[in-house]
Every structure is written in C-alpha cells, then in structure tokens.
Amino acid sequence: MPPLSPLLGARRAPTEPSGETAEDASGAFDAALDDAELGAARAALAQGRRQAARSLLVHTGDDWDRRGHRLTVLAQDARAAAWATDWLTAEPGSADAATLLALALVHRALRGEEEPGPAREACDTAAALAPDDPTPWLGRLLLARALAPEREVLAAFAEVRRRHPEHHHAHHLLIARLAERPAGGRAEAHEVYDLAEQAAAEAPADSPLAVLPVVAYAERYRVLAAGLAPADPAACGHWSGPRARRILRACFDWWLEWEHDEHPRRHVDLNHLAFALSRAGRPAEAAALFRRIGAHATPAPWSYAHSDPLAAFRAARAHALGH
C-alpha cells in the first residue's frame, strides 16, 4: 500500500460539516441504489422480519465496499439498533451484529438522537471483533466527518485505508472534509485536487477512484456555493478552468472504457460525473450518464446546486436529453 500523501498530515482549523447527502423527506432517493437484495432485506427488516438482513450480511463476505454500503443503508432504519442488540443477545460475539449496531448508533448520533460517545464505543467493539474489516472504522469516519476535528477524520481514514486501500465511501468522505480547508493561491490550486488526483493515480486502472478528482471539484463547489459561486453554470469559472476541463475529459473517458456494473456505489460516481458535466455546459456527454443512471439519482451532489436536489437532477437531465 502506498504511503499516505503528505497532504494528509497538514492541519487546518475544523469547519462546519455539511454532510455527504441531502435530507430526503420525499422518498424519491433510495440509498440502496440498485442493490435489489439489499432493498428486499431492508423492506423485510422494516416489517419485523430479520432473517433476510442477517443472511445478506453473512453472504456479503469480505467485499468491503459492498459490505460498507449494505451495512450503512440497513443501519439507517430506525429499528436497526434494537434489532442488532437483539441479534447480539442471541449470538454474542457476532461481528455482523456488532457492526450493524455500531453503524446504527452512528446514524442515531448523526441525526442528533443521542450523543456520539456510545457510537464510538460500539465501533471500537466491532473493530475488535473483526480486525480486518474496515467497516467499523467507516463508522468512526462518518462520525468524525460530521462531528470531530480534522485529525480524527484523518486517523479514521488511515485505519480504513490500511484495511482496504481503495475504499470508495471512505475516500468520498475524506475528500468532502478536506474540500472545506481554506483555499490559498489560485482557485485550481486547492490541495484537495492534488490529493484526489494522487489517489486516482495510485489506484488500479479499473478502480472507480478514477472519478475522485471530479468528486473533489463537486465538493469544492459545495463550499463555494454557500455564497461565492453563481448559479448560472456558464458564468461559473469553477468548471471552466484548464484543470477542470482536463479532469472532466479524463474521468469521462475513463468511464467510457472502464465502467463496471457491479460496483455497489457506482451510481454515486455517475451522479457526480453527470452533475459536473451539466454544470460545465456539456449536455451531450451528460446525456450518456443520465441514461445509465436511470432512476438511481443520489441527493449529493445535486443538493450542492439547489435546495431541491431532485428538482436540480430532473432539470439537468431534461436539458441534457433535450426534453
């Protein structure tokens, strides 16, 4: 595994977190994306039938990106903590049960329903039961991203990366937090771009981390959109600089050659690419992505440009597809 970039050692004052996703009160966004097995297990869990979720986790194995995705989605259910506690009572020492409980408590803390301390302790307990699993550390990273100083974000990310160097969700969380560091010098010289390009270059050729530089541009846009970036994409120089153009072309070309249908979070990447190309005024390229996205819109990054992310997604899609 390559060493962490020196950029990760730089310290900045913490900033207020914005979160990775928007509030979804309409039900239009589905965190499960196109994982049908996950959707079925979540629905069964909501009805009080637990075996499907238990079997899903058992059979996910050490596909770490998929395991993290599935546990994170299941843990969002309001009943997840109670179910995981019952599971642990029935099967003391179950790493699956302990990790689900940890992620459920993380989400409760992120929703402001309880203090983060119990969630941190539950993540530590789960990590001790499954030392090779990055998912408990993903829980710590989710907490740190929203509630802790940057040093805790970097520490949790290092633990995830030590277990799975290409962890998709962890890289997105890190980039989102580092994008909030104060800018210095030229607009396209922000260090988050350097880090994203380094991670993409160090990953295997077919890794979805190739899209991370576009994610970095979207996260910087989120920071700027708080009051600096104009709403008109044609007037926003953020997307038209030479580095932005190079990154958009490289990431779109990578997608054309390497896009795989099996990665559990690929629609997150597709939405970021479609968003960036739409904001850059390149609807023809965005159209191909919207066709692949289909119904699987994600709140982020569409929430970065509009208070109604679903409306922003639909407007960009209609413009790209010509209707």
PDB file of N, CA and C in Angstrom, residues 188-258:
ATOM      1  N   GLU A 188      -7.605  26.902  -8.811  1.00  0.00           N
ATOM      2  CA  GLU A 188      -7.442  25.498  -9.169  1.00  0.00           C
ATOM      3  C   GLU A 188      -6.237  24.855  -8.487  1.00  0.00           C
ATOM      4  N   ALA A 189      -5.676  25.544  -7.510  1.00  0.00           N
ATOM      5  CA  ALA A 189      -4.514  25.008  -6.802  1.00  0.00           C
ATOM      6  C   ALA A 189      -4.883  24.438  -5.433  1.00  0.00           C
ATOM      7  N   HIS A 190      -6.155  24.298  -5.134  1.00  0.00           N
ATOM      8  CA  HIS A 190      -6.544  23.777  -3.822  1.00  0.00           C
ATOM      9  C   HIS A 190      -5.988  22.366  -3.642  1.00  0.00           C
ATOM     10  N   GLU A 191      -5.497  22.091  -2.441  1.00  0.00           N
ATOM     11  CA  GLU A 191      -4.819  20.820  -2.188  1.00  0.00           C
ATOM     12  C   GLU A 191      -5.735  19.609  -2.312  1.00  0.00           C
ATOM     13  N   VAL A 192      -7.047  19.790  -2.167  1.00  0.00           N
ATOM     14  CA  VAL A 192      -7.931  18.636  -2.296  1.00  0.00           C
ATOM     15  C   VAL A 192      -7.883  18.067  -3.708  1.00  0.00           C
ATOM     16  N   TYR A 193      -7.626  18.919  -4.704  1.00  0.00           N
ATOM     17  CA  TYR A 193      -7.500  18.424  -6.073  1.00  0.00           C
ATOM     18  C   TYR A 193      -6.244  17.571  -6.228  1.00  0.00           C
ATOM     19  N   ASP A 194      -5.164  18.014  -5.609  1.00  0.00           N
ATOM     20  CA  ASP A 194      -3.922  17.239  -5.670  1.00  0.00           C
ATOM     21  C   ASP A 194      -4.100  15.868  -5.034  1.00  0.00           C
ATOM     22  N   LEU A 195      -4.744  15.833  -3.879  1.00  0.00           N
ATOM     23  CA  LEU A 195      -4.936  14.581  -3.179  1.00  0.00           C
ATOM     24  C   LEU A 195      -5.833  13.633  -3.969  1.00  0.00           C
ATOM     25  N   ALA A 196      -6.918  14.166  -4.546  1.00  0.00           N
ATOM     26  CA  ALA A 196      -7.826  13.326  -5.330  1.00  0.00           C
ATOM     27  C   ALA A 196      -7.124  12.755  -6.554  1.00  0.00           C
ATOM     28  N   GLU A 197      -6.327  13.576  -7.224  1.00  0.00           N
ATOM     29  CA  GLU A 197      -5.618  13.070  -8.404  1.00  0.00           C
ATOM     30  C   GLU A 197      -4.563  12.049  -8.010  1.00  0.00           C
ATOM     31  N   GLN A 198      -3.919  12.246  -6.866  1.00  0.00           N
ATOM     32  CA  GLN A 198      -2.930  11.274  -6.409  1.00  0.00           C
ATOM     33  C   GLN A 198      -3.596   9.932  -6.111  1.00  0.00           C
ATOM     34  N   ALA A 199      -4.744   9.969  -5.402  1.00  0.00           N
ATOM     35  CA  ALA A 199      -5.451   8.725  -5.084  1.00  0.00           C
ATOM     36  C   ALA A 199      -5.901   8.017  -6.354  1.00  0.00           C
ATOM     37  N   ALA A 200      -6.375   8.766  -7.331  1.00  0.00           N
ATOM     38  CA  ALA A 200      -6.803   8.168  -8.595  1.00  0.00           C
ATOM     39  C   ALA A 200      -5.621   7.539  -9.329  1.00  0.00           C
ATOM     40  N   ALA A 201      -4.477   8.219  -9.305  1.00  0.00           N
ATOM     41  CA  ALA A 201      -3.300   7.699  -9.998  1.00  0.00           C
ATOM     42  C   ALA A 201      -2.750   6.454  -9.336  1.00  0.00           C
ATOM     43  N   GLU A 202      -2.856   6.351  -8.005  1.00  0.00           N
ATOM     44  CA  GLU A 202      -2.303   5.207  -7.288  1.00  0.00           C
ATOM     45  C   GLU A 202      -3.216   3.985  -7.334  1.00  0.00           C
ATOM     46  N   ALA A 203      -4.494   4.182  -7.663  1.00  0.00           N
ATOM     47  CA  ALA A 203      -5.443   3.073  -7.704  1.00  0.00           C
ATOM     48  C   ALA A 203      -5.258   2.267  -8.988  1.00  0.00           C
ATOM     49  N   PRO A 204      -5.703   1.005  -9.001  1.00  0.00           N
ATOM     50  CA  PRO A 204      -5.661   0.220 -10.240  1.00  0.00           C
ATOM     51  C   PRO A 204      -6.446   0.899 -11.356  1.00  0.00           C
ATOM     52  N   ALA A 205      -6.124   0.545 -12.586  1.00  0.00           N
ATOM     53  CA  ALA A 205      -6.702   1.237 -13.734  1.00  0.00           C
ATOM     54  C   ALA A 205      -8.216   1.155 -13.777  1.00  0.00           C
ATOM     55  N   ASP A 206      -8.787   0.060 -13.274  1.00  0.00           N
ATOM     56  CA  ASP A 206     -10.234  -0.088 -13.341  1.00  0.00           C
ATOM     57  C   ASP A 206     -10.936   0.316 -12.052  1.00  0.00           C
ATOM     58  N   SER A 207     -10.248   0.998 -11.157  1.00  0.00           N
ATOM     59  CA  SER A 207     -10.843   1.406  -9.885  1.00  0.00           C
ATOM     60  C   SER A 207     -11.744   2.617 -10.074  1.00  0.00           C
ATOM     61  N   PRO A 208     -12.938   2.621  -9.443  1.00  0.00           N
ATOM     62  CA  PRO A 208     -13.794   3.810  -9.535  1.00  0.00           C
ATOM     63  C   PRO A 208     -13.208   5.036  -8.850  1.00  0.00           C
ATOM     64  N   LEU A 209     -12.104   4.882  -8.127  1.00  0.00           N
ATOM     65  CA  LEU A 209     -11.450   6.072  -7.589  1.00  0.00           C
ATOM     66  C   LEU A 209     -10.923   6.976  -8.696  1.00  0.00           C
ATOM     67  N   ALA A 210     -10.943   6.496  -9.928  1.00  0.00           N
ATOM     68  CA  ALA A 210     -10.583   7.358 -11.057  1.00  0.00           C
ATOM     69  C   ALA A 210     -11.471   8.596 -11.131  1.00  0.00           C
ATOM     70  N   VAL A 211     -12.680   8.503 -10.602  1.00  0.00           N
ATOM     71  CA  VAL A 211     -13.623   9.626 -10.652  1.00  0.00           C
ATOM     72  C   VAL A 211     -13.431  10.580  -9.476  1.00  0.00           C
ATOM     73  N   LEU A 212     -12.550  10.252  -8.543  1.00  0.00           N
ATOM     74  CA  LEU A 212     -12.387  11.066  -7.345  1.00  0.00           C
ATOM     75  C   LEU A 212     -12.024  12.530  -7.640  1.00  0.00           C
ATOM     76  N   PRO A 213     -11.231  12.841  -8.664  1.00  0.00           N
ATOM     77  CA  PRO A 213     -10.974  14.256  -8.936  1.00  0.00           C
ATOM     78  C   PRO A 213     -12.235  15.054  -9.251  1.00  0.00           C
ATOM     79  N   VAL A 214     -13.209  14.428  -9.912  1.00  0.00           N
ATOM     80  CA  VAL A 214     -14.478  15.111 -10.161  1.00  0.00           C
ATOM     81  C   VAL A 214     -15.234  15.312  -8.856  1.00  0.00           C
ATOM     82  N   VAL A 215     -15.174  14.323  -7.977  1.00  0.00           N
ATOM     83  CA  VAL A 215     -15.797  14.459  -6.657  1.00  0.00           C
ATOM     84  C   VAL A 215     -15.185  15.646  -5.910  1.00  0.00           C
ATOM     85  N   ALA A 216     -13.879  15.797  -6.007  1.00  0.00           N
ATOM     86  CA  ALA A 216     -13.214  16.922  -5.338  1.00  0.00           C
ATOM     87  C   ALA A 216     -13.719  18.256  -5.876  1.00  0.00           C
ATOM     88  N   TYR A 217     -13.886  18.355  -7.188  1.00  0.00           N
ATOM     89  CA  TYR A 217     -14.413  19.601  -7.761  1.00  0.00           C
ATOM     90  C   TYR A 217     -15.841  19.854  -7.301  1.00  0.00           C
ATOM     91  N   ALA A 218     -16.648  18.803  -7.214  1.00  0.00           N
ATOM     92  CA  ALA A 218     -18.018  18.973  -6.744  1.00  0.00           C
ATOM     93  C   ALA A 218     -18.050  19.417  -5.284  1.00  0.00           C
ATOM     94  N   GLU A 219     -17.160  18.847  -4.461  1.00  0.00           N
ATOM     95  CA  GLU A 219     -17.144  19.222  -3.051  1.00  0.00           C
ATOM     96  C   GLU A 219     -16.641  20.654  -2.856  1.00  0.00           C
ATOM     97  N   ARG A 220     -15.688  21.068  -3.655  1.00  0.00           N
ATOM     98  CA  ARG A 220     -15.267  22.461  -3.577  1.00  0.00           C
ATOM     99  C   ARG A 220     -16.397  23.381  -4.042  1.00  0.00           C
ATOM    100  N   TYR A 221     -17.157  22.939  -5.030  1.00  0.00           N
ATOM    101  CA  TYR A 221     -18.298  23.743  -5.472  1.00  0.00           C
ATOM    102  C   TYR A 221     -19.307  23.889  -4.333  1.00  0.00           C
ATOM    103  N   ARG A 222     -19.517  22.790  -3.569  1.00  0.00           N
ATOM    104  CA  ARG A 222     -20.415  22.878  -2.421  1.00  0.00           C
ATOM    105  C   ARG A 222     -19.969  23.970  -1.456  1.00  0.00           C
ATOM    106  N   VAL A 223     -18.673  24.012  -1.188  1.00  0.00           N
ATOM    107  CA  VAL A 223     -18.150  25.017  -0.266  1.00  0.00           C
ATOM    108  C   VAL A 223     -18.347  26.416  -0.841  1.00  0.00           C
ATOM    109  N   LEU A 224     -18.036  26.580  -2.127  1.00  0.00           N
ATOM    110  CA  LEU A 224     -18.162  27.891  -2.754  1.00  0.00           C
ATOM    111  C   LEU A 224     -19.607  28.318  -2.923  1.00  0.00           C
ATOM    112  N   ALA A 225     -20.502  27.345  -3.139  1.00  0.00           N
ATOM    113  CA  ALA A 225     -21.903  27.665  -3.407  1.00  0.00           C
ATOM    114  C   ALA A 225     -22.601  28.280  -2.206  1.00  0.00           C
ATOM    115  N   ALA A 226     -21.944  28.260  -1.045  1.00  0.00           N
ATOM    116  CA  ALA A 226     -22.533  28.899   0.128  1.00  0.00           C
ATOM    117  C   ALA A 226     -22.699  30.400  -0.077  1.00  0.00           C
ATOM    118  N   GLY A 227     -22.087  30.939  -1.121  1.00  0.00           N
ATOM    119  CA  GLY A 227     -22.275  32.362  -1.358  1.00  0.00           C
ATOM    120  C   GLY A 227     -21.388  32.944  -2.429  1.00  0.00           C
ATOM    121  N   LEU A 228     -20.456  32.142  -2.948  1.00  0.00           N
ATOM    122  CA  LEU A 228     -19.494  32.695  -3.897  1.00  0.00           C
ATOM    123  C   LEU A 228     -19.746  32.280  -5.345  1.00  0.00           C
ATOM    124  N   ALA A 229     -20.231  31.063  -5.564  1.00  0.00           N
ATOM    125  CA  ALA A 229     -20.368  30.566  -6.933  1.00  0.00           C
ATOM    126  C   ALA A 229     -21.706  30.983  -7.522  1.00  0.00           C
ATOM    127  N   PRO A 230     -21.729  31.582  -8.709  1.00  0.00           N
ATOM    128  CA  PRO A 230     -23.007  31.943  -9.333  1.00  0.00           C
ATOM    129  C   PRO A 230     -23.804  30.704  -9.724  1.00  0.00           C
ATOM    130  N   ALA A 231     -25.124  30.854  -9.741  1.00  0.00           N
ATOM    131  CA  ALA A 231     -25.988  29.720 -10.059  1.00  0.00           C
ATOM    132  C   ALA A 231     -25.911  29.341 -11.531  1.00  0.00           C
ATOM    133  N   ASP A 232     -25.604  30.299 -12.394  1.00  0.00           N
ATOM    134  CA  ASP A 232     -25.538  30.026 -13.835  1.00  0.00           C
ATOM    135  C   ASP A 232     -24.259  29.253 -14.136  1.00  0.00           C
ATOM    136  N   PRO A 233     -24.357  28.010 -14.639  1.00  0.00           N
ATOM    137  CA  PRO A 233     -23.136  27.238 -14.877  1.00  0.00           C
ATOM    138  C   PRO A 233     -22.218  27.875 -15.906  1.00  0.00           C
ATOM    139  N   ALA A 234     -22.797  28.597 -16.868  1.00  0.00           N
ATOM    140  CA  ALA A 234     -21.958  29.240 -17.875  1.00  0.00           C
ATOM    141  C   ALA A 234     -21.137  30.374 -17.275  1.00  0.00           C
ATOM    142  N   ALA A 235     -21.635  30.954 -16.182  1.00  0.00           N
ATOM    143  CA  ALA A 235     -20.932  32.076 -15.556  1.00  0.00           C
ATOM    144  C   ALA A 235     -19.993  31.635 -14.448  1.00  0.00           C
ATOM    145  N   CYS A 236     -20.000  30.361 -14.133  1.00  0.00           N
ATOM    146  CA  CYS A 236     -19.207  29.868 -13.001  1.00  0.00           C
ATOM    147  C   CYS A 236     -17.867  29.349 -13.492  1.00  0.00           C
ATOM    148  N   GLY A 237     -16.814  30.119 -13.274  1.00  0.00           N
ATOM    149  CA  GLY A 237     -15.497  29.719 -13.742  1.00  0.00           C
ATOM    150  C   GLY A 237     -14.950  28.492 -13.061  1.00  0.00           C
ATOM    151  N   HIS A 238     -15.613  28.037 -12.009  1.00  0.00           N
ATOM    152  CA  HIS A 238     -15.161  26.843 -11.293  1.00  0.00           C
ATOM    153  C   HIS A 238     -15.047  25.640 -12.216  1.00  0.00           C
ATOM    154  N   TRP A 239     -15.918  25.564 -13.208  1.00  0.00           N
ATOM    155  CA  TRP A 239     -15.975  24.391 -14.076  1.00  0.00           C
ATOM    156  C   TRP A 239     -15.264  24.589 -15.413  1.00  0.00           C
ATOM    157  N   SER A 240     -14.727  25.784 -15.653  1.00  0.00           N
ATOM    158  CA  SER A 240     -14.178  26.067 -16.980  1.00  0.00           C
ATOM    159  C   SER A 240     -12.669  26.274 -16.997  1.00  0.00           C
ATOM    160  N   GLY A 241     -12.004  26.156 -15.854  1.00  0.00           N
ATOM    161  CA  GLY A 241     -10.554  26.311 -15.826  1.00  0.00           C
ATOM    162  C   GLY A 241      -9.861  25.154 -16.527  1.00  0.00           C
ATOM    163  N   PRO A 242      -8.588  25.317 -16.872  1.00  0.00           N
ATOM    164  CA  PRO A 242      -7.883  24.256 -17.610  1.00  0.00           C
ATOM    165  C   PRO A 242      -7.792  22.945 -16.829  1.00  0.00           C
ATOM    166  N   ARG A 243      -7.596  23.022 -15.527  1.00  0.00           N
ATOM    167  CA  ARG A 243      -7.522  21.777 -14.753  1.00  0.00           C
ATOM    168  C   ARG A 243      -8.880  21.091 -14.712  1.00  0.00           C
ATOM    169  N   ALA A 244      -9.948  21.859 -14.524  1.00  0.00           N
ATOM    170  CA  ALA A 244     -11.288  21.276 -14.501  1.00  0.00           C
ATOM    171  C   ALA A 244     -11.608  20.611 -15.837  1.00  0.00           C
ATOM    172  N   ARG A 245     -11.270  21.265 -16.935  1.00  0.00           N
ATOM    173  CA  ARG A 245     -11.557  20.674 -18.254  1.00  0.00           C
ATOM    174  C   ARG A 245     -10.776  19.376 -18.437  1.00  0.00           C
ATOM    175  N   ARG A 246      -9.517  19.387 -18.024  1.00  0.00           N
ATOM    176  CA  ARG A 246      -8.706  18.173 -18.167  1.00  0.00           C
ATOM    177  C   ARG A 246      -9.274  17.025 -17.340  1.00  0.00           C
ATOM    178  N   ILE A 247      -9.662  17.332 -16.109  1.00  0.00           N
ATOM    179  CA  ILE A 247     -10.192  16.296 -15.228  1.00  0.00           C
ATOM    180  C   ILE A 247     -11.512  15.743 -15.760  1.00  0.00           C
ATOM    181  N   LEU A 248     -12.393  16.614 -16.203  1.00  0.00           N
ATOM    182  CA  LEU A 248     -13.678  16.143 -16.732  1.00  0.00           C
ATOM    183  C   LEU A 248     -13.480  15.237 -17.937  1.00  0.00           C
ATOM    184  N   ARG A 249     -12.587  15.626 -18.834  1.00  0.00           N
ATOM    185  CA  ARG A 249     -12.333  14.800 -20.016  1.00  0.00           C
ATOM    186  C   ARG A 249     -11.732  13.456 -19.605  1.00  0.00           C
ATOM    187  N   ALA A 250     -10.755  13.468 -18.718  1.00  0.00           N
ATOM    188  CA  ALA A 250     -10.102  12.225 -18.312  1.00  0.00           C
ATOM    189  C   ALA A 250     -11.083  11.287 -17.609  1.00  0.00           C
ATOM    190  N   CYS A 251     -11.914  11.828 -16.734  1.00  0.00           N
ATOM    191  CA  CYS A 251     -12.846  10.972 -15.987  1.00  0.00           C
ATOM    192  C   CYS A 251     -13.953  10.442 -16.876  1.00  0.00           C
ATOM    193  N   PHE A 252     -14.435  11.255 -17.808  1.00  0.00           N
ATOM    194  CA  PHE A 252     -15.460  10.759 -18.727  1.00  0.00           C
ATOM    195  C   PHE A 252     -14.882   9.682 -19.635  1.00  0.00           C
ATOM    196  N   ASP A 253     -13.680   9.900 -20.124  1.00  0.00           N
ATOM    197  CA  ASP A 253     -13.041   8.881 -20.962  1.00  0.00           C
ATOM    198  C   ASP A 253     -12.808   7.594 -20.179  1.00  0.00           C
ATOM    199  N   TRP A 254     -12.414   7.718 -18.898  1.00  0.00           N
ATOM    200  CA  TRP A 254     -12.237   6.520 -18.081  1.00  0.00           C
ATOM    201  C   TRP A 254     -13.551   5.762 -17.961  1.00  0.00           C
ATOM    202  N   TRP A 255     -14.629   6.498 -17.721  1.00  0.00           N
ATOM    203  CA  TRP A 255     -15.929   5.842 -17.572  1.00  0.00           C
ATOM    204  C   TRP A 255     -16.317   5.090 -18.852  1.00  0.00           C
ATOM    205  N   LEU A 256     -16.079   5.687 -20.002  1.00  0.00           N
ATOM    206  CA  LEU A 256     -16.420   5.026 -21.258  1.00  0.00           C
ATOM    207  C   LEU A 256     -15.678   3.698 -21.414  1.00  0.00           C
ATOM    208  N   GLU A 257     -14.436   3.641 -20.912  1.00  0.00           N
ATOM    209  CA  GLU A 257     -13.630   2.441 -21.105  1.00  0.00           C
ATOM    210  C   GLU A 257     -13.774   1.437 -19.982  1.00  0.00           C
ATOM    211  N   TRP A 258     -13.895   1.926 -18.734  1.00  0.00           N
ATOM    212  CA  TRP A 258     -13.736   1.026 -17.594  1.00  0.00           C
ATOM    213  C   TRP A 258     -14.994   0.804 -16.772  1.00  0.00           C
TER     214      TRP A 258
END
